[in-house]
Amino acid sequence: MAKVLRWCAAIALVVFGMIGTAPAEEPRAAASTSAEAVETIDESEPVAVPEPSEKAMTYYRTGMGWWAFNRVWGLALPALIVFSGFSSRLRTLAARVGRGWFGTVAVFLPLYLLVTALIELPIDYYQGFVRPHAYGLSNQSHAKWLTDLALGLGVNMAVGVLIAWGLYALLRRSPRRWWLYTALGSIPFLLAGAFVMPIWIDPLFNDFGPMKDKELERSILDLAGRAGIESGRVFEVDKSVDTETVNAYVTGFLGSKRIVLWDTLLKRLGEREVLFVMAHEMGHYALGHVLRSILSSFVLTLAGLYFVHRAAPAVIARFHARLGFDRLSDVASAPLILLLVQVAMLALNPAAMAYSRHQEHEADRFAIELTGMNRSGASAFVKLQTQNLGNPRPGWVYKIFRASHPSIGERIDFCNNYRPRRDSAGRPIAEPPGGPLED
Ligand SMILES: [Zn+2]
């Protein structure tokens, strides 16, 4: 799962608290399957990659259009707000209300987030509500959509103000090294954020509880034991109020580490498919991906902030009259920082995506080695593709800029072809350098 992406987003946009609250995408599928009899499945039988439906291809193509629009819009909106002088007027207002630097930041940032949220409301509504409903992918009511939006905005305001205090304090005190100190200072917050997110933030949006199917829970915990994960916690979340799609993810850090299953996944996948998806999640756990993703976020943050540090003074020197401020340490520069961070992230995103795909592939490999359920894995991916209107073989723009996971086609191919040799006890023998062994 793309924790990388989630944390990238968290960091890239962290400055203004635009933290994504949606869990990263994971094997999602729908379609009811009758409980598969465990004994009757030949796990070595290959599974064909289905052709995407016309509806799926339309969803994919329009999705690419929206993706391109969002990239441009993400630059255009902060540019408009800062270059029109609106940001500086907003800061003057905030200074009058807030008095003193501390209060100014605390008033400016929520105001800025509120204004942008209102401007973006129609776009968010179309992309987050109308479009998924039109394709039969969403169950969300208007009320739930609005509540989630308001909650998200509230969380962003609170987190955004905290981050802005730190960032602007460092900008004022150390104009030459602020980017380094901010990145270093973000590490404890990233760790704390990873710890707190599943306990305090996620439950604001949905109900998390223990698994209802105790037998399946036992199978999952058995699997976790074999994967070397002790006292693993498995939670079930009521995502069926929001979506038709299916997902599972690992989250948390230290004591808050957990595997979360959407109830939609439990309803629509067969038991062996669920176990394969769980084994994939356990792979993220066992291979230390949560911590690695936090580290990669740190590297991205450092690079992004350094870019801001180098580029912003030139922009301010040239346009200060228009901007209405002449120092980066003026909180009115917030949209400019956001704009430059977005530019940096556009350039850095392909590397972040490639790293995420690598982790996802390793988790798939782990799942096959742990369970030997090649066919169940492949059939889970088939459901994911058909029910979520996926394109199993997306084009290169999608692959480079958007794909946090290997394509569904590649994942099914891998399930069909990767046959780790097993010892007499059925445990996989480590693959030699040079590729998987054929049976
Ligand atoms: Zn994953």
Short mmCIF file of C-alpha atoms and ligand atoms in Angstrom, two decimals:
data_model
loop_
_atom_site.label_atom_id
_atom_site.label_comp_id
_atom_site.label_asym_id
_atom_site.label_seq_id
_atom_site.Cartn_x
_atom_site.Cartn_y
_atom_site.Cartn_z
CA MET A 1 0.00 0.00 0.00
CA ALA A 2 1.10 3.45 -0.71
CA LYS A 3 2.02 4.73 2.66
CA VAL A 4 4.77 6.49 0.78
CA LEU A 5 2.27 8.42 -1.17
CA ARG A 6 0.21 9.18 1.86
CA TRP A 7 3.19 10.53 3.71
CA CYS A 8 4.49 12.34 0.66
CA ALA A 9 1.19 14.08 0.46
CA ALA A 10 1.33 14.69 4.18
CA ILE A 11 4.74 16.22 3.90
CA ALA A 12 4.48 17.97 0.61
CA LEU A 13 1.35 19.66 1.72
CA VAL A 14 2.07 19.49 5.38
CA VAL A 15 2.99 23.11 5.44
CA PHE A 16 -0.62 23.96 4.98
CA GLY A 17 -2.10 20.95 6.63
CA MET A 18 -3.61 19.57 3.47
CA ILE A 19 -3.18 16.07 4.75
CA GLY A 20 -5.02 13.42 2.84
CA THR A 21 -7.22 11.35 5.06
CA ALA A 22 -8.14 8.64 2.60
CA PRO A 23 -6.21 5.43 3.11
CA ALA A 24 -3.85 4.64 0.31
CA GLU A 25 -5.14 2.37 -2.37
CA GLU A 26 -4.78 -1.29 -1.92
CA PRO A 27 -6.17 -4.32 -3.60
CA ARG A 28 -9.72 -3.27 -4.04
CA ALA A 29 -12.36 -5.44 -5.47
CA ALA A 30 -15.99 -6.16 -5.32
CA ALA A 31 -18.20 -9.00 -6.54
CA SER A 32 -19.71 -11.57 -4.35
CA THR A 33 -18.05 -14.92 -4.36
CA SER A 34 -19.45 -17.97 -2.80
CA ALA A 35 -17.16 -19.25 -0.09
CA GLU A 36 -14.48 -21.17 -1.92
CA ALA A 37 -13.89 -24.66 -0.69
CA VAL A 38 -10.31 -24.66 0.49
CA GLU A 39 -9.50 -28.12 -0.87
CA THR A 40 -10.85 -27.63 -4.38
CA ILE A 41 -8.51 -24.84 -5.44
CA ASP A 42 -5.48 -25.67 -7.52
CA GLU A 43 -3.25 -22.74 -6.60
CA SER A 44 -0.86 -23.46 -9.47
CA GLU A 45 -3.44 -22.85 -12.17
CA PRO A 46 -2.85 -19.55 -14.00
CA VAL A 47 -5.46 -16.78 -14.16
CA ALA A 48 -6.05 -14.74 -17.33
CA VAL A 49 -5.93 -10.95 -17.18
CA PRO A 50 -9.44 -9.88 -18.22
CA GLU A 51 -9.99 -7.22 -20.87
CA PRO A 52 -11.19 -3.98 -19.27
CA SER A 53 -14.79 -3.03 -20.02
CA GLU A 54 -15.64 0.02 -22.12
CA LYS A 55 -16.95 1.70 -18.98
CA ALA A 56 -13.64 1.01 -17.23
CA MET A 57 -11.69 2.54 -20.11
CA THR A 58 -13.91 5.63 -20.07
CA TYR A 59 -13.34 5.91 -16.33
CA TYR A 60 -9.60 5.59 -16.89
CA ARG A 61 -9.45 8.19 -19.69
CA THR A 62 -11.60 10.77 -17.93
CA GLY A 63 -9.58 10.03 -14.78
CA MET A 64 -6.40 10.98 -16.63
CA GLY A 65 -8.08 14.20 -17.74
CA TRP A 66 -9.02 15.04 -14.17
CA TRP A 67 -5.54 14.16 -12.97
CA ALA A 68 -4.00 16.61 -15.46
CA PHE A 69 -6.55 19.26 -14.50
CA ASN A 70 -5.76 18.80 -10.81
CA ARG A 71 -2.03 19.22 -11.39
CA VAL A 72 -2.56 22.52 -13.21
CA TRP A 73 -5.23 23.70 -10.78
CA GLY A 74 -3.00 22.84 -7.82
CA LEU A 75 -0.51 25.37 -9.14
CA ALA A 76 -2.99 27.90 -10.48
CA LEU A 77 -5.00 28.45 -7.30
CA PRO A 78 -2.13 29.33 -4.91
CA ALA A 79 -0.54 31.35 -7.73
CA LEU A 80 -3.72 33.35 -8.16
CA ILE A 81 -4.10 33.92 -4.42
CA VAL A 82 -0.53 35.05 -3.87
CA PHE A 83 0.15 37.04 -7.08
CA SER A 84 -3.13 38.92 -6.93
CA GLY A 85 -2.11 40.32 -3.56
CA PHE A 86 -5.06 38.58 -1.93
CA SER A 87 -2.79 36.64 0.41
CA SER A 88 -1.18 39.84 1.65
CA ARG A 89 -4.62 41.42 2.26
CA LEU A 90 -5.67 38.29 4.14
CA ARG A 91 -2.55 38.57 6.31
CA THR A 92 -3.31 42.23 7.08
CA LEU A 93 -6.77 41.21 8.21
CA ALA A 94 -5.34 38.31 10.26
CA ALA A 95 -2.82 40.65 11.88
CA ARG A 96 -5.59 43.01 12.92
CA VAL A 97 -7.59 40.20 14.52
CA GLY A 98 -4.72 38.09 15.82
CA ARG A 99 -2.41 40.83 17.15
CA GLY A 100 1.19 39.72 17.34
CA TRP A 101 2.90 37.11 15.23
CA PHE A 102 1.52 34.07 17.03
CA GLY A 103 -2.10 35.12 16.62
CA THR A 104 -1.60 36.30 13.04
CA VAL A 105 -0.47 32.82 11.99
CA ALA A 106 -3.31 31.22 13.95
CA VAL A 107 -5.89 33.37 12.15
CA PHE A 108 -4.31 33.51 8.69
CA LEU A 109 -3.92 29.80 8.06
CA PRO A 110 -7.48 28.66 8.87
CA LEU A 111 -8.81 31.62 6.85
CA TYR A 112 -6.64 30.67 3.88
CA LEU A 113 -7.73 27.00 4.10
CA LEU A 114 -11.38 28.04 4.38
CA VAL A 115 -11.20 30.32 1.34
CA THR A 116 -9.50 27.66 -0.82
CA ALA A 117 -11.93 24.98 0.38
CA LEU A 118 -14.87 27.17 -0.64
CA ILE A 119 -13.37 27.94 -4.04
CA GLU A 120 -12.68 24.25 -4.62
CA LEU A 121 -16.04 23.06 -3.34
CA PRO A 122 -17.65 22.50 -6.77
CA ILE A 123 -14.58 20.65 -8.08
CA ASP A 124 -14.35 18.51 -4.94
CA TYR A 125 -18.04 17.79 -5.08
CA TYR A 126 -17.86 16.65 -8.68
CA GLN A 127 -14.75 14.52 -8.27
CA GLY A 128 -15.48 13.19 -4.80
CA PHE A 129 -19.22 12.66 -5.02
CA VAL A 130 -20.84 12.99 -8.46
CA ARG A 131 -18.23 11.10 -10.46
CA PRO A 132 -17.86 8.01 -8.23
CA HIS A 133 -21.66 7.80 -7.94
CA ALA A 134 -22.05 8.06 -11.72
CA TYR A 135 -19.80 5.01 -12.09
CA GLY A 136 -21.47 3.06 -9.29
CA LEU A 137 -18.41 3.17 -7.06
CA SER A 138 -19.79 5.15 -4.14
CA ASN A 139 -22.40 4.60 -1.44
CA GLN A 140 -21.85 7.86 0.34
CA SER A 141 -24.78 10.05 1.34
CA HIS A 142 -24.63 13.82 0.90
CA ALA A 143 -24.59 14.18 4.67
CA LYS A 144 -21.60 11.86 5.13
CA TRP A 145 -19.70 13.54 2.30
CA LEU A 146 -20.24 16.98 3.83
CA THR A 147 -19.41 15.80 7.35
CA ASP A 148 -16.17 14.20 6.15
CA LEU A 149 -15.29 17.36 4.25
CA ALA A 150 -15.86 19.54 7.31
CA LEU A 151 -13.97 17.14 9.58
CA GLY A 152 -11.06 17.01 7.13
CA LEU A 153 -10.95 20.80 6.97
CA GLY A 154 -10.98 21.01 10.77
CA VAL A 155 -8.11 18.53 11.10
CA ASN A 156 -6.16 20.36 8.39
CA MET A 157 -6.66 23.71 10.11
CA ALA A 158 -5.43 22.39 13.46
CA VAL A 159 -2.43 20.56 12.03
CA GLY A 160 -1.71 23.38 9.58
CA VAL A 161 -1.51 26.02 12.31
CA LEU A 162 0.88 23.86 14.37
CA ILE A 163 3.15 23.33 11.39
CA ALA A 164 3.00 26.95 10.31
CA TRP A 165 4.06 28.14 13.77
CA GLY A 166 7.12 25.88 13.58
CA LEU A 167 7.96 26.72 9.99
CA TYR A 168 7.63 30.49 10.30
CA ALA A 169 9.43 30.57 13.64
CA LEU A 170 12.37 28.84 11.96
CA LEU A 171 12.14 31.11 8.91
CA ARG A 172 12.39 34.16 11.17
CA ARG A 173 15.22 32.83 13.31
CA SER A 174 17.33 31.12 10.66
CA PRO A 175 16.74 32.49 7.17
CA ARG A 176 19.63 30.41 5.75
CA ARG A 177 19.09 27.01 7.34
CA TRP A 178 15.36 26.98 8.04
CA TRP A 179 14.74 24.32 5.36
CA LEU A 180 17.17 21.92 7.02
CA TYR A 181 15.84 22.53 10.53
CA THR A 182 12.25 22.26 9.37
CA ALA A 183 12.93 18.93 7.68
CA LEU A 184 14.80 17.61 10.72
CA GLY A 185 12.14 18.97 13.03
CA SER A 186 9.48 17.19 11.00
CA ILE A 187 10.86 13.74 11.89
CA PRO A 188 9.42 13.51 15.42
CA PHE A 189 6.14 14.90 14.10
CA LEU A 190 6.08 12.34 11.29
CA LEU A 191 6.62 9.56 13.81
CA ALA A 192 4.06 11.01 16.20
CA GLY A 193 1.68 11.49 13.28
CA ALA A 194 2.11 7.86 12.22
CA PHE A 195 1.42 6.85 15.81
CA VAL A 196 -1.59 9.09 16.35
CA MET A 197 -3.27 8.83 12.94
CA PRO A 198 -4.95 5.43 13.45
CA ILE A 199 -5.94 6.18 17.06
CA TRP A 200 -7.20 9.74 16.90
CA ILE A 201 -7.69 10.80 13.29
CA ASP A 202 -9.00 7.80 11.34
CA PRO A 203 -11.84 7.06 13.83
CA LEU A 204 -13.19 10.58 13.24
CA PHE A 205 -14.29 9.43 9.81
CA ASN A 206 -15.37 5.81 10.30
CA ASP A 207 -16.06 3.23 12.99
CA PHE A 208 -13.21 0.86 13.73
CA GLY A 209 -13.84 -2.32 15.67
CA PRO A 210 -12.59 -5.84 16.18
CA MET A 211 -13.28 -8.35 13.41
CA LYS A 212 -16.76 -9.83 13.53
CA ASP A 213 -15.90 -13.13 11.84
CA LYS A 214 -13.91 -14.75 14.65
CA GLU A 215 -12.98 -17.81 12.61
CA LEU A 216 -11.47 -15.70 9.84
CA GLU A 217 -9.76 -13.56 12.46
CA ARG A 218 -8.15 -16.71 13.86
CA SER A 219 -6.92 -17.70 10.37
CA ILE A 220 -5.48 -14.23 9.91
CA LEU A 221 -3.74 -14.28 13.29
CA ASP A 222 -2.35 -17.75 12.48
CA LEU A 223 -0.98 -16.34 9.26
CA ALA A 224 0.48 -13.39 11.16
CA GLY A 225 2.18 -15.83 13.51
CA ARG A 226 3.76 -17.62 10.55
CA ALA A 227 4.88 -14.26 9.15
CA GLY A 228 6.66 -13.58 12.43
CA ILE A 229 4.30 -10.79 13.45
CA GLU A 230 3.50 -10.98 17.12
CA SER A 231 0.36 -9.66 18.72
CA GLY A 232 -0.80 -8.26 15.42
CA ARG A 233 -4.03 -6.34 15.71
CA VAL A 234 -6.65 -6.62 13.03
CA PHE A 235 -9.45 -4.09 12.77
CA GLU A 236 -12.60 -4.01 10.70
CA VAL A 237 -13.89 -0.63 9.50
CA ASP A 238 -17.37 0.22 8.20
CA LYS A 239 -16.30 1.63 4.83
CA SER A 240 -19.48 0.33 3.21
CA VAL A 241 -21.12 3.62 4.26
CA ASP A 242 -18.74 5.37 1.85
CA THR A 243 -17.86 3.10 -0.99
CA GLU A 244 -18.43 -0.01 -3.04
CA THR A 245 -14.71 -0.53 -3.42
CA VAL A 246 -12.58 -2.84 -1.35
CA ASN A 247 -9.39 -2.12 0.53
CA ALA A 248 -7.06 -3.12 3.32
CA TYR A 249 -4.02 -1.38 4.68
CA VAL A 250 -1.37 -1.36 7.36
CA THR A 251 -0.99 1.74 9.45
CA GLY A 252 0.38 2.98 12.72
CA PHE A 253 3.73 2.94 14.37
CA LEU A 254 5.07 1.16 17.44
CA GLY A 255 2.09 0.50 19.74
CA SER A 256 -0.51 1.72 17.25
CA LYS A 257 0.58 -0.61 14.42
CA ARG A 258 -2.38 -2.41 12.92
CA ILE A 259 -3.92 -4.04 9.89
CA VAL A 260 -7.24 -2.58 8.84
CA LEU A 261 -9.77 -4.41 6.69
CA TRP A 262 -12.63 -2.63 5.02
CA ASP A 263 -15.93 -4.44 5.67
CA THR A 264 -16.54 -4.30 1.90
CA LEU A 265 -13.49 -6.48 1.36
CA LEU A 266 -14.73 -9.05 3.84
CA LYS A 267 -18.12 -9.19 2.14
CA ARG A 268 -16.84 -9.56 -1.39
CA LEU A 269 -13.70 -11.63 -1.36
CA GLY A 270 -13.47 -15.35 -0.73
CA GLU A 271 -11.63 -16.50 2.39
CA ARG A 272 -8.44 -17.45 0.58
CA GLU A 273 -8.44 -14.15 -1.30
CA VAL A 274 -8.79 -12.28 1.98
CA LEU A 275 -5.89 -14.27 3.41
CA PHE A 276 -3.73 -13.42 0.39
CA VAL A 277 -4.51 -9.71 0.76
CA MET A 278 -3.71 -9.99 4.48
CA ALA A 279 -0.42 -11.70 3.67
CA HIS A 280 0.41 -8.79 1.36
CA GLU A 281 -0.31 -6.35 4.19
CA MET A 282 1.79 -8.42 6.58
CA GLY A 283 4.57 -8.13 4.01
CA HIS A 284 4.52 -4.36 4.49
CA TYR A 285 4.72 -4.97 8.22
CA ALA A 286 7.45 -7.61 8.15
CA LEU A 287 9.56 -5.76 5.58
CA GLY A 288 9.50 -2.54 7.60
CA HIS A 289 7.75 -0.46 4.97
CA VAL A 290 6.00 1.93 7.36
CA LEU A 291 9.27 3.21 8.77
CA ARG A 292 10.97 3.25 5.35
CA SER A 293 8.12 5.31 3.97
CA ILE A 294 8.55 7.82 6.76
CA LEU A 295 12.25 8.02 5.93
CA SER A 296 11.56 8.54 2.24
CA SER A 297 9.08 11.26 3.18
CA PHE A 298 11.84 12.96 5.10
CA VAL A 299 14.11 12.91 2.04
CA LEU A 300 11.31 14.34 -0.11
CA THR A 301 10.58 17.02 2.48
CA LEU A 302 14.21 18.02 2.60
CA ALA A 303 14.45 18.24 -1.19
CA GLY A 304 11.16 20.13 -1.49
CA LEU A 305 12.00 22.68 1.19
CA TYR A 306 15.49 23.22 -0.22
CA PHE A 307 13.90 24.01 -3.57
CA VAL A 308 11.61 26.55 -1.86
CA HIS A 309 14.64 28.05 -0.12
CA ARG A 310 16.47 28.52 -3.44
CA ALA A 311 13.55 29.57 -5.65
CA ALA A 312 11.44 31.77 -3.37
CA PRO A 313 13.88 34.69 -2.89
CA ALA A 314 14.14 35.18 -6.66
CA VAL A 315 10.36 35.25 -7.02
CA ILE A 316 9.98 37.66 -4.09
CA ALA A 317 12.75 39.96 -5.36
CA ARG A 318 11.09 40.23 -8.73
CA PHE A 319 7.42 40.46 -7.74
CA HIS A 320 7.38 41.88 -4.19
CA ALA A 321 5.27 44.87 -5.17
CA ARG A 322 2.62 42.61 -6.61
CA LEU A 323 2.88 40.06 -3.78
CA GLY A 324 2.62 42.62 -0.98
CA PHE A 325 5.44 41.11 1.07
CA ASP A 326 9.21 41.16 0.79
CA ARG A 327 10.30 38.35 3.09
CA LEU A 328 9.60 34.63 3.01
CA SER A 329 9.13 34.77 6.78
CA ASP A 330 5.95 36.81 6.26
CA VAL A 331 3.04 34.39 6.71
CA ALA A 332 1.44 35.86 3.57
CA SER A 333 4.04 33.78 1.69
CA ALA A 334 2.20 30.57 2.61
CA PRO A 335 0.55 30.11 -0.82
CA LEU A 336 3.88 30.82 -2.51
CA ILE A 337 5.59 28.12 -0.43
CA LEU A 338 2.76 25.74 -1.23
CA LEU A 339 3.05 26.57 -4.94
CA LEU A 340 6.81 25.92 -4.98
CA VAL A 341 6.43 22.71 -2.95
CA GLN A 342 3.94 21.50 -5.56
CA VAL A 343 6.38 22.25 -8.36
CA ALA A 344 9.11 20.29 -6.54
CA MET A 345 6.74 17.40 -5.89
CA LEU A 346 5.78 17.17 -9.57
CA ALA A 347 9.45 16.58 -10.29
CA LEU A 348 10.02 14.22 -7.37
CA ASN A 349 6.82 12.22 -7.64
CA PRO A 350 8.04 9.72 -10.25
CA ALA A 351 10.81 8.64 -7.87
CA ALA A 352 8.38 8.36 -4.96
CA MET A 353 5.97 6.33 -7.11
CA ALA A 354 8.75 4.01 -8.29
CA TYR A 355 9.77 3.41 -4.68
CA SER A 356 6.18 2.70 -3.71
CA ARG A 357 5.76 0.25 -6.61
CA HIS A 358 8.91 -1.51 -5.49
CA GLN A 359 7.52 -1.93 -1.98
CA GLU A 360 4.18 -3.17 -3.32
CA HIS A 361 5.91 -5.72 -5.50
CA GLU A 362 7.97 -6.94 -2.55
CA ALA A 363 4.77 -7.28 -0.49
CA ASP A 364 3.19 -9.35 -3.31
CA ARG A 365 6.28 -11.56 -3.37
CA PHE A 366 6.08 -11.93 0.40
CA ALA A 367 2.41 -12.93 0.17
CA ILE A 368 3.10 -15.64 -2.42
CA GLU A 369 6.03 -17.00 -0.44
CA LEU A 370 4.07 -17.01 2.80
CA THR A 371 0.82 -18.52 1.53
CA GLY A 372 1.58 -20.27 -1.75
CA MET A 373 -1.83 -18.96 -2.84
CA ASN A 374 -0.85 -17.80 -6.33
CA ARG A 375 -4.24 -18.37 -7.87
CA SER A 376 -6.22 -16.83 -5.01
CA GLY A 377 -3.99 -13.77 -5.21
CA ALA A 378 -4.51 -13.49 -8.96
CA SER A 379 -8.28 -13.93 -8.63
CA ALA A 380 -8.38 -11.22 -5.94
CA PHE A 381 -6.64 -8.90 -8.43
CA VAL A 382 -9.13 -9.84 -11.15
CA LYS A 383 -11.98 -8.78 -8.86
CA LEU A 384 -10.15 -5.60 -8.08
CA GLN A 385 -9.85 -4.79 -11.76
CA THR A 386 -13.34 -5.64 -12.91
CA GLN A 387 -15.29 -4.23 -9.99
CA ASN A 388 -13.25 -1.08 -9.51
CA LEU A 389 -13.18 -0.26 -13.20
CA GLY A 390 -9.43 -0.64 -13.35
CA ASN A 391 -7.28 -0.61 -16.45
CA PRO A 392 -4.93 -3.60 -16.16
CA ARG A 393 -2.40 -2.13 -18.61
CA PRO A 394 -2.30 1.66 -18.14
CA GLY A 395 -0.21 3.97 -20.32
CA TRP A 396 3.21 5.40 -19.48
CA VAL A 397 2.01 8.74 -18.11
CA TYR A 398 -0.12 6.90 -15.58
CA LYS A 399 2.72 4.52 -14.76
CA ILE A 400 5.33 7.21 -14.21
CA PHE A 401 3.29 9.82 -12.37
CA ARG A 402 0.37 8.06 -10.75
CA ALA A 403 0.99 4.36 -10.21
CA SER A 404 1.72 3.68 -6.56
CA HIS A 405 1.20 -0.02 -7.27
CA PRO A 406 2.34 -2.23 -10.15
CA SER A 407 -0.47 -2.50 -12.70
CA ILE A 408 -3.11 -5.17 -12.09
CA GLY A 409 -1.91 -6.94 -15.24
CA GLU A 410 1.64 -7.08 -13.90
CA ARG A 411 0.46 -8.31 -10.51
CA ILE A 412 -1.63 -11.10 -12.05
CA ASP A 413 1.30 -12.04 -14.31
CA PHE A 414 3.54 -12.20 -11.26
CA CYS A 415 1.09 -14.46 -9.41
CA ASN A 416 0.97 -16.71 -12.47
CA ASN A 417 4.74 -16.88 -12.90
CA TYR A 418 6.40 -16.63 -9.52
CA ARG A 419 6.83 -20.12 -8.11
CA PRO A 420 9.29 -20.06 -5.25
CA ARG A 421 10.71 -23.55 -4.81
CA ARG A 422 9.51 -25.11 -1.59
CA ASP A 423 11.17 -27.50 0.80
CA SER A 424 9.52 -30.71 2.00
CA ALA A 425 7.66 -28.81 4.73
CA GLY A 426 6.18 -26.49 2.11
CA ARG A 427 8.28 -23.50 3.13
CA PRO A 428 9.68 -21.45 0.26
CA ILE A 429 13.40 -21.72 -0.38
CA ALA A 430 14.96 -18.29 -0.86
CA GLU A 431 15.21 -17.34 -4.47
CA PRO A 432 18.76 -17.31 -5.89
CA PRO A 433 20.09 -14.17 -7.56
CA GLY A 434 19.05 -14.16 -11.19
CA GLY A 435 15.35 -14.67 -10.86
CA PRO A 436 12.76 -17.12 -9.60
CA LEU A 437 13.30 -20.83 -10.00
CA GLU A 438 10.92 -22.72 -12.20
CA ASP A 439 9.24 -25.76 -10.77
ZN ZN B 1 0.34 -2.85 -0.43
#
